[in-house]
Amino acid sequence: MCGFFAPFLLWYYCRMKKLIIGNWKMYPVELKEARERFTQIKKTASVLRNVQTVICPPLVYAGDLKKMVAGHRVTLGAQNAWLEQEGAYTGEVSPSQIRSVGLTHVIIGHSERRVLGETDEMINKKILAGIKAGLVVVLCVGERERDKDGEYLRYVASQIKLALKNVQKKELSNMVIAYEPIWAIGKNALRAASSEDALEIAILIKKTLADMYNRDGSHVPILYGGSVNEKNTKDFLTASRIDGLLVGRASLDPFVFGEILRGAEKVK
Ligand code: PEP
């Protein structure tokens, strides 16, 4: 009987965990600094039972930081990947290569990459390639601005539909969707979204997934990202009913990020 329920219990236990991803972007400038920050974050994260922490450092540091990883509570991810597994693509790194050095996650469709010319079609191909390589793909969606007529809702729904074209139901277990409104991201952010803003989009994402996949879409974890800090963590994780956070600037400060992780640990 117990054996029969074991996979379900494991799935349920993992689902209960909050997923907190740190996107380090192109910081810090030196490996030594990256090692120091990662050491401190790892110390906090590795004792938390209810939080899965993923750090996405500049890829050039990943191999080094990977040697410092022990256990499953803290893993590493990539901030981007190419849409083929190998080939003559100077300067690109493939999902299979990322997986082969032990990274678990890849962020795809971040607004800072879309602005460099990444199209919905490329994002879709990158997602399919990431899943094929065995990575958990974190798809970023979000509007540039909000309008009174609710056009932004249609925009976010269409980003999801285009990104998930040809992604099969059974592959959804490798997907995470992060709502990152562009107006709330980075040092030029107007403000963080409110927990109501995030809740509205979490519902929209669930509805869009239900339209595409029926009930199979309901297990895809939803994250919020944009000016997350130690003060608003609890609000997002409770009032917005989301499964985790994608953290930019604050993930580079081990003390602040540690507070975010500890805050997430306390949320039931
Ligand atoms: C991001 O760029 O993914 C992000 C969420 O940034 P920040 O937390 O700095 O707003």
mmCIF file with all atom_site columns, N, CA and C in Angstrom, residues 15 17-21 51-52 176-179 198 221-225 228 233 236-238 240-247 260 264:
data_model
loop_
_atom_site.group_PDB
_atom_site.id
_atom_site.type_symbol
_atom_site.label_atom_id
_atom_site.label_alt_id
_atom_site.label_comp_id
_atom_site.label_asym_id
_atom_site.label_entity_id
_atom_site.label_seq_id
_atom_site.pdbx_PDB_ins_code
_atom_site.Cartn_x
_atom_site.Cartn_y
_atom_site.Cartn_z
_atom_site.occupancy
_atom_site.B_iso_or_equiv
_atom_site.pdbx_formal_charge
_atom_site.auth_seq_id
_atom_site.auth_comp_id
_atom_site.auth_asym_id
_atom_site.auth_atom_id
_atom_site.pdbx_PDB_model_num
ATOM 1  N N  . ARG A 1 15  ? 5.684  19.331 -4.791  1.00 0.00 ? 15  ARG A N  1
ATOM 2  C CA . ARG A 1 15  ? 4.751  20.383 -5.170  1.00 0.00 ? 15  ARG A CA 1
ATOM 3  C C  . ARG A 1 15  ? 4.578  21.399 -4.053  1.00 0.00 ? 15  ARG A C  1
ATOM 4  N N  . LYS A 1 17  ? 6.757  22.443 -2.057  1.00 0.00 ? 17  LYS A N  1
ATOM 5  C CA . LYS A 1 17  ? 7.914  23.319 -1.904  1.00 0.00 ? 17  LYS A CA 1
ATOM 6  C C  . LYS A 1 17  ? 7.752  24.583 -2.732  1.00 0.00 ? 17  LYS A C  1
ATOM 7  N N  . LYS A 1 18  ? 8.209  25.688 -2.199  1.00 0.00 ? 18  LYS A N  1
ATOM 8  C CA . LYS A 1 18  ? 8.238  26.918 -2.981  1.00 0.00 ? 18  LYS A CA 1
ATOM 9  C C  . LYS A 1 18  ? 9.501  26.900 -3.835  1.00 0.00 ? 18  LYS A C  1
ATOM 10 N N  . LEU A 1 19  ? 9.350  27.329 -5.068  1.00 0.00 ? 19  LEU A N  1
ATOM 11 C CA . LEU A 1 19  ? 10.503 27.366 -5.967  1.00 0.00 ? 19  LEU A CA 1
ATOM 12 C C  . LEU A 1 19  ? 11.012 28.806 -6.031  1.00 0.00 ? 19  LEU A C  1
ATOM 13 N N  . ILE A 1 20  ? 12.226 29.032 -5.565  1.00 0.00 ? 20  ILE A N  1
ATOM 14 C CA . ILE A 1 20  ? 12.791 30.389 -5.569  1.00 0.00 ? 20  ILE A CA 1
ATOM 15 C C  . ILE A 1 20  ? 14.030 30.376 -6.474  1.00 0.00 ? 20  ILE A C  1
ATOM 16 N N  . ILE A 1 21  ? 13.930 31.131 -7.561  1.00 0.00 ? 21  ILE A N  1
ATOM 17 C CA . ILE A 1 21  ? 15.021 31.150 -8.553  1.00 0.00 ? 21  ILE A CA 1
ATOM 18 C C  . ILE A 1 21  ? 15.708 32.506 -8.506  1.00 0.00 ? 21  ILE A C  1
ATOM 19 N N  . VAL A 1 51  ? 11.672 24.810 0.645   1.00 0.00 ? 51  VAL A N  1
ATOM 20 C CA . VAL A 1 51  ? 12.064 25.683 -0.468  1.00 0.00 ? 51  VAL A CA 1
ATOM 21 C C  . VAL A 1 51  ? 13.054 24.971 -1.380  1.00 0.00 ? 51  VAL A C  1
ATOM 22 N N  . GLN A 1 52  ? 12.777 25.035 -2.679  1.00 0.00 ? 52  GLN A N  1
ATOM 23 C CA . GLN A 1 52  ? 13.752 24.576 -3.676  1.00 0.00 ? 52  GLN A CA 1
ATOM 24 C C  . GLN A 1 52  ? 14.412 25.841 -4.237  1.00 0.00 ? 52  GLN A C  1
ATOM 25 N N  . VAL A 1 176 ? 7.723  25.489 -16.065 1.00 0.00 ? 176 VAL A N  1
ATOM 26 C CA . VAL A 1 176 ? 7.363  26.468 -15.034 1.00 0.00 ? 176 VAL A CA 1
ATOM 27 C C  . VAL A 1 176 ? 7.049  27.747 -15.800 1.00 0.00 ? 176 VAL A C  1
ATOM 28 N N  . ILE A 1 177 ? 6.047  28.507 -15.355 1.00 0.00 ? 177 ILE A N  1
ATOM 29 C CA . ILE A 1 177 ? 5.781  29.793 -16.028 1.00 0.00 ? 177 ILE A CA 1
ATOM 30 C C  . ILE A 1 177 ? 5.972  30.925 -15.019 1.00 0.00 ? 177 ILE A C  1
ATOM 31 N N  . ALA A 1 178 ? 6.813  31.887 -15.404 1.00 0.00 ? 178 ALA A N  1
ATOM 32 C CA . ALA A 1 178 ? 7.069  33.039 -14.524 1.00 0.00 ? 178 ALA A CA 1
ATOM 33 C C  . ALA A 1 178 ? 6.419  34.283 -15.107 1.00 0.00 ? 178 ALA A C  1
ATOM 34 N N  . TYR A 1 179 ? 5.558  34.901 -14.309 1.00 0.00 ? 179 TYR A N  1
ATOM 35 C CA . TYR A 1 179 ? 4.963  36.174 -14.731 1.00 0.00 ? 179 TYR A CA 1
ATOM 36 C C  . TYR A 1 179 ? 5.899  37.299 -14.309 1.00 0.00 ? 179 TYR A C  1
ATOM 37 N N  . ALA A 1 198 ? -0.517 40.135 -9.430  1.00 0.00 ? 198 ALA A N  1
ATOM 38 C CA . ALA A 1 198 ? 0.070  38.813 -9.667  1.00 0.00 ? 198 ALA A CA 1
ATOM 39 C C  . ALA A 1 198 ? -1.000 37.722 -9.630  1.00 0.00 ? 198 ALA A C  1
ATOM 40 N N  . PRO A 1 221 ? 3.858  24.905 -12.215 1.00 0.00 ? 221 PRO A N  1
ATOM 41 C CA . PRO A 1 221 ? 4.096  25.936 -11.197 1.00 0.00 ? 221 PRO A CA 1
ATOM 42 C C  . PRO A 1 221 ? 4.137  27.333 -11.818 1.00 0.00 ? 221 PRO A C  1
ATOM 43 N N  . ILE A 1 222 ? 3.596  28.299 -11.083 1.00 0.00 ? 222 ILE A N  1
ATOM 44 C CA . ILE A 1 222 ? 3.581  29.687 -11.542 1.00 0.00 ? 222 ILE A CA 1
ATOM 45 C C  . ILE A 1 222 ? 4.414  30.533 -10.575 1.00 0.00 ? 222 ILE A C  1
ATOM 46 N N  . LEU A 1 223 ? 5.330  31.309 -11.142 1.00 0.00 ? 223 LEU A N  1
ATOM 47 C CA . LEU A 1 223 ? 6.186  32.186 -10.327 1.00 0.00 ? 223 LEU A CA 1
ATOM 48 C C  . LEU A 1 223 ? 5.853  33.637 -10.618 1.00 0.00 ? 223 LEU A C  1
ATOM 49 N N  . TYR A 1 224 ? 6.208  34.492 -9.685  1.00 0.00 ? 224 TYR A N  1
ATOM 50 C CA . TYR A 1 224 ? 6.156  35.936 -9.953  1.00 0.00 ? 224 TYR A CA 1
ATOM 51 C C  . TYR A 1 224 ? 7.586  36.474 -9.890  1.00 0.00 ? 224 TYR A C  1
ATOM 52 N N  . GLY A 1 225 ? 7.911  37.422 -10.795 1.00 0.00 ? 225 GLY A N  1
ATOM 53 C CA . GLY A 1 225 ? 9.209  38.091 -10.765 1.00 0.00 ? 225 GLY A CA 1
ATOM 54 C C  . GLY A 1 225 ? 9.059  39.564 -11.086 1.00 0.00 ? 225 GLY A C  1
ATOM 55 N N  . VAL A 1 228 ? 11.126 41.784 -6.505  1.00 0.00 ? 228 VAL A N  1
ATOM 56 C CA . VAL A 1 228 ? 10.867 41.002 -5.287  1.00 0.00 ? 228 VAL A CA 1
ATOM 57 C C  . VAL A 1 228 ? 11.945 41.342 -4.266  1.00 0.00 ? 228 VAL A C  1
ATOM 58 N N  . THR A 1 233 ? 7.965  39.312 -0.149  1.00 0.00 ? 233 THR A N  1
ATOM 59 C CA . THR A 1 233 ? 7.964  37.857 -0.408  1.00 0.00 ? 233 THR A CA 1
ATOM 60 C C  . THR A 1 233 ? 6.703  37.158 0.110   1.00 0.00 ? 233 THR A C  1
ATOM 61 N N  . PHE A 1 236 ? 3.421  37.937 -1.817  1.00 0.00 ? 236 PHE A N  1
ATOM 62 C CA . PHE A 1 236 ? 3.286  37.252 -3.109  1.00 0.00 ? 236 PHE A CA 1
ATOM 63 C C  . PHE A 1 236 ? 2.969  35.777 -2.929  1.00 0.00 ? 236 PHE A C  1
ATOM 64 N N  . LEU A 1 237 ? 3.628  35.165 -1.958  1.00 0.00 ? 237 LEU A N  1
ATOM 65 C CA . LEU A 1 237 ? 3.475  33.711 -1.819  1.00 0.00 ? 237 LEU A CA 1
ATOM 66 C C  . LEU A 1 237 ? 2.180  33.308 -1.126  1.00 0.00 ? 237 LEU A C  1
ATOM 67 N N  . THR A 1 238 ? 1.502  34.268 -0.515  1.00 0.00 ? 238 THR A N  1
ATOM 68 C CA . THR A 1 238 ? 0.228  33.926 0.127   1.00 0.00 ? 238 THR A CA 1
ATOM 69 C C  . THR A 1 238 ? -0.929 34.518 -0.672  1.00 0.00 ? 238 THR A C  1
ATOM 70 N N  . SER A 1 240 ? -1.068 35.986 -3.561  1.00 0.00 ? 240 SER A N  1
ATOM 71 C CA . SER A 1 240 ? -1.112 35.746 -5.013  1.00 0.00 ? 240 SER A CA 1
ATOM 72 C C  . SER A 1 240 ? -1.275 34.269 -5.351  1.00 0.00 ? 240 SER A C  1
ATOM 73 N N  . ARG A 1 241 ? -1.182 33.426 -4.363  1.00 0.00 ? 241 ARG A N  1
ATOM 74 C CA . ARG A 1 241 ? -1.328 31.967 -4.563  1.00 0.00 ? 241 ARG A CA 1
ATOM 75 C C  . ARG A 1 241 ? -0.418 31.438 -5.650  1.00 0.00 ? 241 ARG A C  1
ATOM 76 N N  . ILE A 1 242 ? 0.806  31.949 -5.658  1.00 0.00 ? 242 ILE A N  1
ATOM 77 C CA . ILE A 1 242 ? 1.757  31.452 -6.645  1.00 0.00 ? 242 ILE A CA 1
ATOM 78 C C  . ILE A 1 242 ? 2.707  30.451 -5.984  1.00 0.00 ? 242 ILE A C  1
ATOM 79 N N  . ASP A 1 243 ? 3.475  29.772 -6.817  1.00 0.00 ? 243 ASP A N  1
ATOM 80 C CA . ASP A 1 243 ? 4.284  28.660 -6.313  1.00 0.00 ? 243 ASP A CA 1
ATOM 81 C C  . ASP A 1 243 ? 5.728  29.047 -6.036  1.00 0.00 ? 243 ASP A C  1
ATOM 82 N N  . GLY A 1 244 ? 6.082  30.282 -6.366  1.00 0.00 ? 244 GLY A N  1
ATOM 83 C CA . GLY A 1 244 ? 7.461  30.675 -6.125  1.00 0.00 ? 244 GLY A CA 1
ATOM 84 C C  . GLY A 1 244 ? 7.776  32.025 -6.736  1.00 0.00 ? 244 GLY A C  1
ATOM 85 N N  . LEU A 1 245 ? 9.069  32.356 -6.736  1.00 0.00 ? 245 LEU A N  1
ATOM 86 C CA . LEU A 1 245 ? 9.504  33.696 -7.151  1.00 0.00 ? 245 LEU A CA 1
ATOM 87 C C  . LEU A 1 245 ? 10.724 33.602 -8.057  1.00 0.00 ? 245 LEU A C  1
ATOM 88 N N  . LEU A 1 246 ? 10.798 34.528 -9.007  1.00 0.00 ? 246 LEU A N  1
ATOM 89 C CA . LEU A 1 246 ? 12.001 34.682 -9.821  1.00 0.00 ? 246 LEU A CA 1
ATOM 90 C C  . LEU A 1 246 ? 12.598 36.025 -9.401  1.00 0.00 ? 246 LEU A C  1
ATOM 91 N N  . VAL A 1 247 ? 13.784 35.961 -8.831  1.00 0.00 ? 247 VAL A N  1
ATOM 92 C CA . VAL A 1 247 ? 14.356 37.138 -8.174  1.00 0.00 ? 247 VAL A CA 1
ATOM 93 C C  . VAL A 1 247 ? 15.600 37.606 -8.927  1.00 0.00 ? 247 VAL A C  1
ATOM 94 N N  . ILE A 1 260 ? 14.653 36.316 1.875   1.00 0.00 ? 260 ILE A N  1
ATOM 95 C CA . ILE A 1 260 ? 13.577 35.879 0.966   1.00 0.00 ? 260 ILE A CA 1
ATOM 96 C C  . ILE A 1 260 ? 13.359 34.370 1.112   1.00 0.00 ? 260 ILE A C  1
ATOM 97 N N  . ALA A 1 264 ? 10.070 32.492 2.501   1.00 0.00 ? 264 ALA A N  1
ATOM 98 C CA . ALA A 1 264 ? 9.341  31.476 1.720   1.00 0.00 ? 264 ALA A CA 1
ATOM 99 C C  . ALA A 1 264 ? 9.181  30.186 2.513   1.00 0.00 ? 264 ALA A C  1
#
